[in-house]
Amino acid sequence: MKAVGLDIGTTAISAVVLEQEESESSKLHYQKGLWDSHERTVLEARTVLNESFIPSKNHWERIQEPEEILCRAKSLLDGLLRDYPDVKSIGLTGQMHGIVYLNQEGQAISCLYTWQDGRGSLPEFNGRSLTDLIKEQAGFTTFSGYGLVTHLYHVKKRQVPEGSVSICTIADYLGMRLVGRTEPLVHVSNGAGFGFFDSEQGCFLEDTIRKMGMDPEILPKLSEQIVVLGEYCQIPVTIAIGDNQASFLGSVGIREDSILLNMGTGGQVSVLSKEYYQISGIETRPLIDGYRLLVGASLCGGKAYGVLEQFFRSYAVAAGAKDGSQYPVMEQLARAGQLLENRQAGSQMQVSTVFDGTRVNPAAKGSITGIRTSNFTPEGLTFGVLRGMAQELFDLYNKIHEKTGITAKQVIASGNGLRKNAVLQDIFSQMFQTRVIMAPYQEEAACGSGISSLRGIGYDC
């Protein structure tokens, strides 16, 4: 049984062909409500860059061109379907939180306002930001880049595109265009990412939405189930799920003894739970089959290491070297910094990598402390940034552990920020006091969307 999974990421678009083999062990796991990502095989994976960002004069604005994204995604999909004509289902996922506005015909009439967009944090309302106003007037915390925060900004600024009747994520929009739907149907895993959402009940907070001045009519319909949206080339296309949830399914599956560390453009630590919890700085996100994910997210994540690479690259050019990637040199520096730390524990500088703030405190800034003449070195700085990236996620995990008592027996890692950095893997292993296992597949979210599509067509995977 083969499925295609598509993932529209912020910087790349990926697609995989996933094959599920029916076996007695997989049946037994499924009957117990436990199944893992090792029971299926990726036959092929393809990736293209998502070069759809629209230049903006506003440093806080992060927007992309939806039609360009769809063109690239459809090209990937068509190529795989030509080479694998026996595919039985198509699953979708993509960057969460961001929205596109749709007209009556189901066409996008706006750019994609991505999860990185910063208009919700601008102090444009009597010196306060929208996220501040929401906290004061609605009594809960939400974040810039979340779809309904972006929409509220547009409502207050009278910038909602004329003719808008609904909103959805970019992955939902791809599903609509593939099957010819004119109205979006959004899985709760994506709906929760818009904000103003009751994750315990699985619905939007419509009374609060009205109170803040928005019309709930613009909200998409929700589904708690993985349903078929329609067909593309006579193949069922299932509803899109959130990329964090898809990554968990593709990396871990449904296993209550494991946590997932993801390090990409952002960073997340995700823990499976049957119960709903309210924890400061932690989101409870819908998954499938009544399960939830407790998720702590770092805004900067792997981007922090990219910022450091740009720092070293700029210096190299200024010193007369050719402009080129500094990652190979940084790998050597990180190893040297790690050896020094192992010999002289606690003597290294401490780097806080909250360069883009935190979910709870968007105004937070990074810092470097503990600088001495003996440790202010390139290797110390490189290792310190990696440890700072890990520390932020480890602290978020500890919040979950303290509230729930959940202790992971297994730590699974995903994302290129971890896959390509052995030192960062070692740092996490030391923090969690267990070996970090890399996810079996590189395109974890695409794999998870393929898994969800097989379940959506009734195949017990």
Short mmCIF file of C-alpha atoms in Angstrom, two decimals:
data_model
loop_
_atom_site.label_atom_id
_atom_site.label_comp_id
_atom_site.label_asym_id
_atom_site.label_seq_id
_atom_site.Cartn_x
_atom_site.Cartn_y
_atom_site.Cartn_z
CA MET A 1 0.00 0.00 0.00
CA LYS A 2 1.66 3.21 -1.20
CA ALA A 3 0.92 6.84 -0.33
CA VAL A 4 2.41 10.18 -1.30
CA GLY A 5 3.01 12.69 1.48
CA LEU A 6 3.56 16.38 0.70
CA ASP A 7 5.02 18.94 3.11
CA ILE A 8 5.02 22.67 2.32
CA GLY A 9 7.78 23.96 4.56
CA THR A 10 8.86 27.54 5.03
CA THR A 11 12.13 27.08 3.15
CA ALA A 12 11.58 23.82 1.26
CA ILE A 13 8.76 21.72 -0.20
CA SER A 14 9.16 17.97 0.16
CA ALA A 15 7.33 14.89 -1.08
CA VAL A 16 7.79 11.20 -0.32
CA VAL A 17 6.42 7.91 -1.54
CA LEU A 18 5.67 5.82 1.53
CA GLU A 19 5.01 2.07 1.49
CA GLN A 20 3.19 0.36 4.33
CA GLU A 21 3.55 -3.41 4.63
CA GLU A 22 0.87 -5.22 6.57
CA SER A 23 2.36 -7.52 9.19
CA GLU A 24 1.27 -9.30 12.34
CA SER A 25 3.42 -7.02 14.49
CA SER A 26 1.96 -3.85 12.96
CA LYS A 27 -1.57 -5.24 13.43
CA LEU A 28 -0.82 -5.99 17.09
CA HIS A 29 0.58 -2.50 17.66
CA TYR A 30 -2.43 -0.94 16.02
CA GLN A 31 -4.86 -2.98 18.15
CA LYS A 32 -3.04 -1.74 21.26
CA GLY A 33 -3.30 1.86 20.05
CA LEU A 34 0.48 1.97 19.60
CA TRP A 35 2.19 2.11 16.23
CA ASP A 36 5.54 3.53 15.23
CA SER A 37 7.25 5.01 12.24
CA HIS A 38 9.62 2.05 11.77
CA GLU A 39 6.84 -0.13 10.31
CA ARG A 40 6.90 1.55 6.90
CA THR A 41 9.41 2.34 4.17
CA VAL A 42 10.17 5.49 2.21
CA LEU A 43 10.68 4.46 -1.41
CA GLU A 44 11.67 7.91 -2.62
CA ALA A 45 11.91 11.49 -1.36
CA ARG A 46 12.17 14.66 -3.39
CA THR A 47 12.67 18.25 -2.25
CA VAL A 48 12.71 21.66 -3.92
CA LEU A 49 13.42 25.05 -2.40
CA ASN A 50 10.43 27.16 -1.47
CA GLU A 51 11.71 30.37 -3.02
CA SER A 52 8.42 32.21 -2.74
CA PHE A 53 9.15 34.93 -0.18
CA ILE A 54 7.90 38.33 -1.31
CA PRO A 55 10.37 41.17 -0.64
CA SER A 56 9.07 43.72 1.85
CA LYS A 57 10.27 47.06 3.11
CA ASN A 58 8.97 46.05 6.56
CA HIS A 59 11.56 44.04 8.47
CA TRP A 60 8.80 42.38 10.51
CA GLU A 61 6.77 41.21 7.50
CA ARG A 62 7.23 37.61 6.34
CA ILE A 63 4.96 36.81 3.40
CA GLN A 64 5.04 34.31 0.53
CA GLU A 65 3.37 33.91 -2.86
CA PRO A 66 0.79 31.07 -2.65
CA GLU A 67 0.52 30.39 -6.40
CA GLU A 68 4.28 29.93 -6.66
CA ILE A 69 4.13 27.47 -3.77
CA LEU A 70 1.31 25.51 -5.38
CA CYS A 71 3.14 25.36 -8.70
CA ARG A 72 6.23 23.85 -7.07
CA ALA A 73 4.23 21.43 -4.90
CA LYS A 74 2.10 20.21 -7.80
CA SER A 75 5.20 19.67 -9.93
CA LEU A 76 6.69 17.44 -7.23
CA LEU A 77 3.45 15.52 -6.85
CA ASP A 78 2.94 14.99 -10.58
CA GLY A 79 6.48 13.68 -10.97
CA LEU A 80 6.01 11.08 -8.24
CA LEU A 81 2.62 9.97 -9.54
CA ARG A 82 4.13 9.40 -12.98
CA ASP A 83 6.83 7.19 -11.48
CA TYR A 84 4.57 5.42 -8.97
CA PRO A 85 1.20 4.86 -10.69
CA ASP A 86 -0.05 2.49 -7.94
CA VAL A 87 -0.22 5.19 -5.23
CA LYS A 88 -3.46 4.79 -3.23
CA SER A 89 -3.66 8.09 -1.33
CA ILE A 90 -2.20 11.59 -1.08
CA GLY A 91 -1.57 13.24 2.29
CA LEU A 92 -0.79 16.88 2.97
CA THR A 93 0.90 18.97 5.62
CA GLY A 94 2.73 22.27 5.76
CA GLN A 95 3.78 25.25 7.80
CA MET A 96 1.23 25.92 10.53
CA HIS A 97 -0.25 29.16 11.87
CA GLY A 98 0.01 31.19 8.66
CA ILE A 99 -3.07 32.05 6.57
CA VAL A 100 -4.24 32.94 3.11
CA TYR A 101 -7.51 34.77 2.43
CA LEU A 102 -9.97 33.12 0.01
CA ASN A 103 -12.81 34.51 -2.08
CA GLN A 104 -16.22 32.97 -2.84
CA GLU A 105 -14.72 30.80 -5.58
CA GLY A 106 -12.08 29.38 -3.25
CA GLN A 107 -9.21 31.31 -4.85
CA ALA A 108 -6.45 32.94 -2.81
CA ILE A 109 -6.76 36.73 -2.94
CA SER A 110 -3.83 37.50 -0.67
CA CYS A 111 -0.28 36.46 -0.03
CA LEU A 112 0.49 33.78 2.53
CA TYR A 113 1.05 35.51 5.87
CA THR A 114 3.52 33.06 7.40
CA TRP A 115 4.03 31.95 10.99
CA GLN A 116 7.13 34.17 11.11
CA ASP A 117 5.17 37.36 10.44
CA GLY A 118 5.68 39.93 13.18
CA ARG A 119 2.78 42.36 12.82
CA GLY A 120 1.09 40.98 15.92
CA SER A 121 4.00 42.21 18.07
CA LEU A 122 4.11 45.77 16.73
CA PRO A 123 3.37 48.41 19.41
CA GLU A 124 0.81 50.18 17.23
CA PHE A 125 -2.17 50.30 19.55
CA ASN A 126 -1.53 53.05 22.08
CA GLY A 127 1.97 51.70 22.52
CA ARG A 128 0.81 48.12 22.98
CA SER A 129 0.88 45.18 20.59
CA LEU A 130 -2.05 43.01 19.56
CA THR A 131 -0.70 40.14 21.61
CA ASP A 132 -0.69 42.46 24.63
CA LEU A 133 -4.27 43.57 23.93
CA ILE A 134 -5.42 39.97 23.55
CA LYS A 135 -3.82 39.08 26.87
CA GLU A 136 -5.53 42.06 28.56
CA GLN A 137 -8.97 41.73 26.96
CA ALA A 138 -9.31 38.00 26.35
CA GLY A 139 -7.22 36.69 29.24
CA PHE A 140 -4.99 34.27 27.36
CA THR A 141 -1.67 34.28 25.56
CA THR A 142 -1.37 34.05 21.81
CA PHE A 143 1.47 34.82 19.46
CA SER A 144 2.38 36.93 16.48
CA GLY A 145 2.24 34.92 13.27
CA TYR A 146 -0.85 32.99 14.38
CA GLY A 147 -3.55 33.31 11.74
CA LEU A 148 -6.22 35.03 13.80
CA VAL A 149 -3.71 37.45 15.31
CA THR A 150 -2.72 38.42 11.77
CA HIS A 151 -6.38 38.69 10.81
CA LEU A 152 -7.19 40.82 13.86
CA TYR A 153 -4.40 43.20 12.86
CA HIS A 154 -5.94 43.50 9.40
CA VAL A 155 -9.41 44.05 10.87
CA LYS A 156 -8.19 46.84 13.12
CA LYS A 157 -6.16 48.42 10.31
CA ARG A 158 -8.96 47.89 7.73
CA GLN A 159 -6.60 45.84 5.60
CA VAL A 160 -8.64 42.67 5.11
CA PRO A 161 -8.58 41.95 1.34
CA GLU A 162 -11.84 42.89 -0.33
CA GLY A 163 -13.95 39.85 -1.17
CA SER A 164 -12.50 37.64 1.60
CA VAL A 165 -14.96 34.99 2.78
CA SER A 166 -12.64 32.49 4.49
CA ILE A 167 -9.09 31.71 5.61
CA CYS A 168 -7.00 28.55 5.64
CA THR A 169 -3.39 27.35 5.79
CA ILE A 170 -1.28 26.92 2.67
CA ALA A 171 -1.54 23.12 2.91
CA ASP A 172 -5.35 23.38 3.11
CA TYR A 173 -5.29 25.61 0.06
CA LEU A 174 -3.23 23.06 -1.86
CA GLY A 175 -5.81 20.40 -1.00
CA MET A 176 -8.64 22.62 -2.24
CA ARG A 177 -6.91 23.29 -5.53
CA LEU A 178 -6.00 19.65 -6.10
CA VAL A 179 -9.58 18.40 -5.72
CA GLY A 180 -11.52 21.47 -6.89
CA ARG A 181 -13.14 22.48 -3.60
CA THR A 182 -14.36 26.05 -3.20
CA GLU A 183 -14.58 25.94 0.61
CA PRO A 184 -11.77 24.96 2.97
CA LEU A 185 -12.08 22.09 5.42
CA VAL A 186 -9.42 22.32 8.10
CA HIS A 187 -8.27 19.59 10.47
CA VAL A 188 -8.24 20.61 14.13
CA SER A 189 -4.46 20.20 14.21
CA ASN A 190 -4.22 23.12 11.77
CA GLY A 191 -7.19 25.03 13.19
CA ALA A 192 -5.58 25.14 16.62
CA GLY A 193 -2.60 26.88 15.06
CA PHE A 194 -4.70 29.92 14.17
CA GLY A 195 -5.07 30.82 17.84
CA PHE A 196 -8.33 31.68 19.63
CA PHE A 197 -8.87 27.92 19.84
CA ASP A 198 -10.16 25.65 22.60
CA SER A 199 -7.89 22.61 22.25
CA GLU A 200 -9.78 20.77 24.99
CA GLN A 201 -13.11 21.01 23.12
CA GLY A 202 -11.66 21.15 19.61
CA CYS A 203 -13.34 24.37 18.48
CA PHE A 204 -12.74 28.07 17.91
CA LEU A 205 -13.52 30.52 20.73
CA GLU A 206 -16.20 32.30 18.71
CA ASP A 207 -17.50 34.48 21.56
CA THR A 208 -13.98 35.76 22.23
CA ILE A 209 -13.41 36.25 18.52
CA ARG A 210 -16.53 38.45 18.37
CA LYS A 211 -15.46 40.31 21.50
CA MET A 212 -12.16 41.22 19.85
CA GLY A 213 -13.99 42.63 16.84
CA MET A 214 -13.68 39.79 14.34
CA ASP A 215 -16.53 38.09 12.45
CA PRO A 216 -16.50 34.29 13.01
CA GLU A 217 -18.03 33.85 9.54
CA ILE A 218 -14.52 33.97 8.11
CA LEU A 219 -13.49 30.85 10.04
CA PRO A 220 -13.14 27.62 8.06
CA LYS A 221 -15.10 24.49 8.87
CA LEU A 222 -13.24 22.03 11.11
CA SER A 223 -12.86 18.25 11.14
CA GLU A 224 -11.57 16.12 13.99
CA GLN A 225 -11.20 13.15 11.65
CA ILE A 226 -8.78 12.45 8.80
CA VAL A 227 -11.25 12.65 5.94
CA VAL A 228 -11.01 12.51 2.15
CA LEU A 229 -11.33 15.95 0.53
CA GLY A 230 -11.78 14.61 -2.98
CA GLU A 231 -9.65 13.09 -5.71
CA TYR A 232 -6.66 14.15 -7.79
CA CYS A 233 -5.90 11.97 -10.82
CA GLN A 234 -8.47 9.53 -9.36
CA ILE A 235 -6.46 9.23 -6.12
CA PRO A 236 -8.04 10.21 -2.77
CA VAL A 237 -6.57 13.35 -1.21
CA THR A 238 -6.97 13.58 2.56
CA ILE A 239 -7.28 16.62 4.78
CA ALA A 240 -4.04 18.43 5.66
CA ILE A 241 -2.66 18.09 9.18
CA GLY A 242 -0.33 20.41 11.08
CA ASP A 243 3.36 19.98 10.33
CA ASN A 244 4.34 19.52 13.97
CA GLN A 245 1.78 16.72 14.31
CA ALA A 246 2.87 15.24 10.99
CA SER A 247 6.51 15.26 12.10
CA PHE A 248 5.55 13.40 15.26
CA LEU A 249 3.64 10.76 13.29
CA GLY A 250 6.49 10.40 10.79
CA SER A 251 9.24 10.29 13.41
CA VAL A 252 7.62 8.55 16.39
CA GLY A 253 4.14 7.33 15.51
CA ILE A 254 1.76 6.84 18.41
CA ARG A 255 4.08 5.92 21.25
CA GLU A 256 3.57 7.18 24.78
CA ASP A 257 7.14 6.48 25.91
CA SER A 258 8.89 8.81 23.46
CA ILE A 259 9.40 12.52 22.90
CA LEU A 260 10.35 14.29 19.70
CA LEU A 261 12.97 16.99 19.40
CA ASN A 262 12.81 18.95 16.18
CA MET A 263 15.32 21.54 15.09
CA GLY A 264 14.59 23.32 11.84
CA THR A 265 13.94 27.00 11.21
CA GLY A 266 12.25 26.91 14.62
CA GLY A 267 12.57 24.29 17.34
CA GLN A 268 10.06 22.12 19.17
CA VAL A 269 9.91 19.53 21.89
CA SER A 270 6.76 17.40 21.63
CA VAL A 271 5.33 14.91 24.12
CA LEU A 272 2.34 12.62 23.50
CA SER A 273 -0.54 12.79 25.98
CA LYS A 274 -4.05 11.42 26.31
CA GLU A 275 -4.87 14.20 28.77
CA TYR A 276 -5.36 17.94 28.25
CA TYR A 277 -3.03 20.20 30.24
CA GLN A 278 -2.61 23.94 30.64
CA ILE A 279 1.05 24.82 31.11
CA SER A 280 2.54 28.29 30.75
CA GLY A 281 4.59 28.50 27.57
CA ILE A 282 3.41 25.07 26.40
CA GLU A 283 0.70 24.43 23.82
CA THR A 284 -1.66 21.46 23.91
CA ARG A 285 -2.26 20.61 20.26
CA PRO A 286 -4.78 18.14 18.81
CA LEU A 287 -3.27 15.10 17.13
CA ILE A 288 -5.43 12.14 16.01
CA ASP A 289 -7.36 9.32 17.69
CA GLY A 290 -8.01 11.46 20.76
CA TYR A 291 -4.32 12.03 21.40
CA ARG A 292 -2.74 15.40 22.01
CA LEU A 293 0.74 16.81 21.75
CA LEU A 294 2.23 18.96 24.48
CA VAL A 295 4.54 21.25 22.55
CA GLY A 296 7.18 23.71 23.64
CA ALA A 297 8.47 25.84 20.78
CA SER A 298 11.59 27.97 20.42
CA LEU A 299 11.13 30.76 17.93
CA CYS A 300 14.72 30.99 16.78
CA GLY A 301 15.62 27.30 16.89
CA GLY A 302 18.10 26.30 14.20
CA LYS A 303 18.05 29.84 12.87
CA ALA A 304 20.39 30.79 15.73
CA TYR A 305 23.14 28.65 14.21
CA GLY A 306 22.45 30.25 10.84
CA VAL A 307 22.86 33.70 12.39
CA LEU A 308 26.25 32.63 13.74
CA GLU A 309 27.25 31.31 10.30
CA GLN A 310 26.42 34.68 8.77
CA PHE A 311 28.55 36.35 11.44
CA PHE A 312 31.58 34.20 10.59
CA ARG A 313 30.93 34.53 6.84
CA SER A 314 30.86 38.33 7.06
CA TYR A 315 34.14 38.35 8.96
CA ALA A 316 35.76 35.98 6.45
CA VAL A 317 34.77 38.24 3.53
CA ALA A 318 36.00 41.33 5.39
CA ALA A 319 39.31 39.57 6.00
CA GLY A 320 39.73 38.94 2.29
CA ALA A 321 38.46 35.36 1.94
CA LYS A 322 36.00 34.25 -0.73
CA ASP A 323 32.34 34.34 0.23
CA GLY A 324 31.31 30.78 1.07
CA SER A 325 29.65 28.55 3.65
CA GLN A 326 31.28 28.53 7.06
CA TYR A 327 29.46 25.44 8.33
CA PRO A 328 32.40 23.04 7.74
CA VAL A 329 34.68 25.32 9.79
CA MET A 330 31.99 25.73 12.46
CA GLU A 331 31.74 21.96 12.77
CA GLN A 332 35.44 21.86 13.67
CA LEU A 333 35.02 24.77 16.08
CA ALA A 334 32.05 23.09 17.76
CA ARG A 335 34.06 19.88 18.26
CA ALA A 336 36.93 21.86 19.77
CA GLY A 337 34.53 23.71 22.06
CA GLN A 338 32.97 20.42 23.13
CA LEU A 339 36.38 18.93 24.01
CA LEU A 340 37.24 21.99 26.05
CA GLU A 341 33.91 21.78 27.90
CA ASN A 342 34.49 18.09 28.63
CA ARG A 343 37.89 18.89 30.13
CA GLN A 344 36.83 22.00 32.01
CA ALA A 345 33.13 21.64 32.78
CA GLY A 346 31.39 24.91 33.48
CA SER A 347 34.21 27.11 32.23
CA GLN A 348 32.59 27.97 28.91
CA MET A 349 30.61 31.12 28.21
CA GLN A 350 26.82 30.77 28.38
CA VAL A 351 24.78 31.81 25.35
CA SER A 352 21.03 32.43 25.43
CA THR A 353 19.72 32.00 21.88
CA VAL A 354 16.29 33.62 22.26
CA PHE A 355 17.29 36.00 19.47
CA ASP A 356 13.68 36.26 18.26
CA GLY A 357 12.15 36.35 21.74
CA THR A 358 9.99 33.58 23.17
CA ARG A 359 6.33 32.66 22.83
CA VAL A 360 5.64 34.03 26.30
CA ASN A 361 7.93 37.06 26.01
CA PRO A 362 8.37 38.26 22.40
CA ALA A 363 10.55 41.14 23.64
CA ALA A 364 13.15 38.79 25.17
CA LYS A 365 16.66 39.09 23.79
CA GLY A 366 19.60 36.74 23.59
CA SER A 367 22.71 37.20 25.69
CA ILE A 368 26.24 35.99 26.29
CA THR A 369 27.43 35.67 29.88
CA GLY A 370 30.37 34.20 31.71
CA ILE A 371 32.91 35.66 29.30
CA ARG A 372 36.54 35.40 30.39
CA THR A 373 39.79 36.12 28.60
CA SER A 374 40.35 32.35 28.50
CA ASN A 375 37.05 31.35 26.88
CA PHE A 376 36.19 34.21 24.52
CA THR A 377 37.09 32.18 21.44
CA PRO A 378 35.37 31.17 18.18
CA GLU A 379 35.12 27.57 19.39
CA GLY A 380 33.64 28.67 22.71
CA LEU A 381 31.07 30.85 20.98
CA THR A 382 30.10 28.12 18.49
CA PHE A 383 29.66 25.49 21.19
CA GLY A 384 27.82 28.01 23.38
CA VAL A 385 25.26 28.77 20.67
CA LEU A 386 24.56 25.05 20.17
CA ARG A 387 24.18 24.50 23.91
CA GLY A 388 21.89 27.54 24.13
CA MET A 389 19.67 26.12 21.38
CA ALA A 390 19.42 22.82 23.27
CA GLN A 391 18.91 24.44 26.67
CA GLU A 392 15.84 26.32 25.51
CA LEU A 393 14.09 23.11 24.43
CA PHE A 394 15.28 21.20 27.50
CA ASP A 395 13.81 23.88 29.77
CA LEU A 396 10.49 23.60 27.93
CA TYR A 397 10.54 19.82 28.36
CA ASN A 398 11.11 20.25 32.09
CA LYS A 399 7.99 22.42 32.27
CA ILE A 400 6.00 19.56 30.76
CA HIS A 401 7.62 16.97 33.03
CA GLU A 402 6.99 18.98 36.20
CA LYS A 403 3.30 19.45 35.38
CA THR A 404 2.47 16.00 33.99
CA GLY A 405 5.05 13.63 35.42
CA ILE A 406 5.65 12.31 31.92
CA THR A 407 9.18 10.97 31.57
CA ALA A 408 10.35 9.87 28.16
CA LYS A 409 12.20 6.58 27.85
CA GLN A 410 13.21 7.45 24.33
CA VAL A 411 14.28 10.72 22.69
CA ILE A 412 13.85 10.89 18.93
CA ALA A 413 15.29 13.77 16.95
CA SER A 414 14.27 15.21 13.60
CA GLY A 415 15.06 18.19 11.40
CA ASN A 416 18.25 19.02 9.54
CA GLY A 417 19.41 21.25 12.38
CA LEU A 418 19.90 18.07 14.43
CA ARG A 419 20.47 15.51 11.70
CA LYS A 420 23.49 17.36 10.34
CA ASN A 421 25.02 18.37 13.68
CA ALA A 422 26.55 15.57 15.73
CA VAL A 423 27.69 17.97 18.47
CA LEU A 424 24.13 19.17 19.01
CA GLN A 425 23.00 15.54 19.24
CA ASP A 426 25.66 14.94 21.90
CA ILE A 427 24.55 18.01 23.88
CA PHE A 428 20.93 16.80 23.93
CA SER A 429 22.06 13.28 24.93
CA GLN A 430 23.91 14.71 27.90
CA MET A 431 20.97 16.88 28.95
CA PHE A 432 18.40 14.08 28.71
CA GLN A 433 20.80 11.44 30.03
CA THR A 434 19.90 9.07 27.22
CA ARG A 435 20.93 8.37 23.66
CA VAL A 436 19.24 10.57 21.08
CA ILE A 437 17.89 8.49 18.18
CA MET A 438 17.56 10.16 14.81
CA ALA A 439 14.16 9.75 13.14
CA PRO A 440 14.24 6.94 10.55
CA TYR A 441 13.27 9.23 7.69
CA GLN A 442 14.65 12.61 6.74
CA GLU A 443 11.38 14.12 5.50
CA GLU A 444 9.50 13.45 8.74
CA ALA A 445 6.51 15.74 8.17
CA ALA A 446 5.94 14.49 4.62
CA CYS A 447 6.08 10.92 5.95
CA GLY A 448 3.57 11.77 8.65
CA SER A 449 1.15 13.23 6.12
CA GLY A 450 1.43 10.02 4.08
CA ILE A 451 0.67 7.98 7.20
CA SER A 452 -2.37 10.14 7.96
CA SER A 453 -3.66 9.70 4.41
CA LEU A 454 -3.55 5.91 4.68
CA ARG A 455 -5.59 6.13 7.86
CA GLY A 456 -7.93 8.55 6.12
CA ILE A 457 -8.82 6.02 3.42
CA GLY A 458 -9.46 3.35 6.06
CA TYR A 459 -6.16 1.50 5.97
CA ASP A 460 -5.11 0.40 9.47
CA CYS A 461 -1.48 1.51 9.54
#
